[in-house]
Coordinates of C-alpha atoms in Angstrom, one line a residue:
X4 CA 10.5 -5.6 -9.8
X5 CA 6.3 -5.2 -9.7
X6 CA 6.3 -4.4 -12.8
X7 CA 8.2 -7.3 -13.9
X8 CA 5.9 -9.5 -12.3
X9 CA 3.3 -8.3 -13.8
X10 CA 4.1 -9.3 -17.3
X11 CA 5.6 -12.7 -16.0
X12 CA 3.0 -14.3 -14.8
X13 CA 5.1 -18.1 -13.8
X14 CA 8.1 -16.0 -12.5
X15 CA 6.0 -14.2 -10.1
X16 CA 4.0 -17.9 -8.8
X17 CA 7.1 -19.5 -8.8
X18 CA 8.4 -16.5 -6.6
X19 CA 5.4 -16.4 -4.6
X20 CA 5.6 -20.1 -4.0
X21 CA 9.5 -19.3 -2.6
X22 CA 8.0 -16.6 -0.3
X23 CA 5.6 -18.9 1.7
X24 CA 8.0 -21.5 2.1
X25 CA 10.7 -19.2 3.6
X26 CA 7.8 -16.7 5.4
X27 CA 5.6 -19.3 6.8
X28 CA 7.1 -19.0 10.4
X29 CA 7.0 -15.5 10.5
X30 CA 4.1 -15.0 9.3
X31 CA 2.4 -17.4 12.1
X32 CA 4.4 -15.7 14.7
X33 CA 4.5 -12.3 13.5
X34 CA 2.2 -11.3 11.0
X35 CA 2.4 -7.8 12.0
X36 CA 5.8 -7.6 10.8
X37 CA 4.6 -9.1 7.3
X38 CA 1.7 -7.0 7.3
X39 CA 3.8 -3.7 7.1
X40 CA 5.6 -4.8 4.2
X41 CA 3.9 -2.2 1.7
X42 CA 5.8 -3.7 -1.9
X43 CA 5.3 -7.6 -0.5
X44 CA 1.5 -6.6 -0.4
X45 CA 1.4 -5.4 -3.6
X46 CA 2.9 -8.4 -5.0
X47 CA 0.4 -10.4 -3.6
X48 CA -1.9 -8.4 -4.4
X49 CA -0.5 -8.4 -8.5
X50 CA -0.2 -12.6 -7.9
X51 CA -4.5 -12.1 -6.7
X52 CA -5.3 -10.3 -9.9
X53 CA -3.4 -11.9 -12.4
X54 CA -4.8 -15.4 -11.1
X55 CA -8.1 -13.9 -11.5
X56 CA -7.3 -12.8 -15.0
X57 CA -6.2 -16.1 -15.8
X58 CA -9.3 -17.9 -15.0
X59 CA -11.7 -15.9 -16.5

């Protein structure tokens, strides 16, 4: 699924976009539990770069 991100650049905003909508609660009352999510890191962390990417 990463990997499909990376080469679909609007799927993975539009996804990302889903996410904080749906993870905005949890993620002001538990951030713990979203920080231990290891793959939903890594997609932000793919959404970062390739918005960095895009810019430059």
């Amino acid at each position: 699924m990463l990997e499909y991100f990376k080469s679909n650049l609007k799927i993975a905003r539009d996804f990302k976009e889903i996410l904080e909508i749906d993870l905005q609660d949890l993620k002001r009352e538990r951030p713990n539990i979203i920080e231990s999510w290891k793959y939903y890191q890594e997609f932000i962390r793919i959404c970062e770069e390739l918005d960095r990417e895009q810019v430059s």
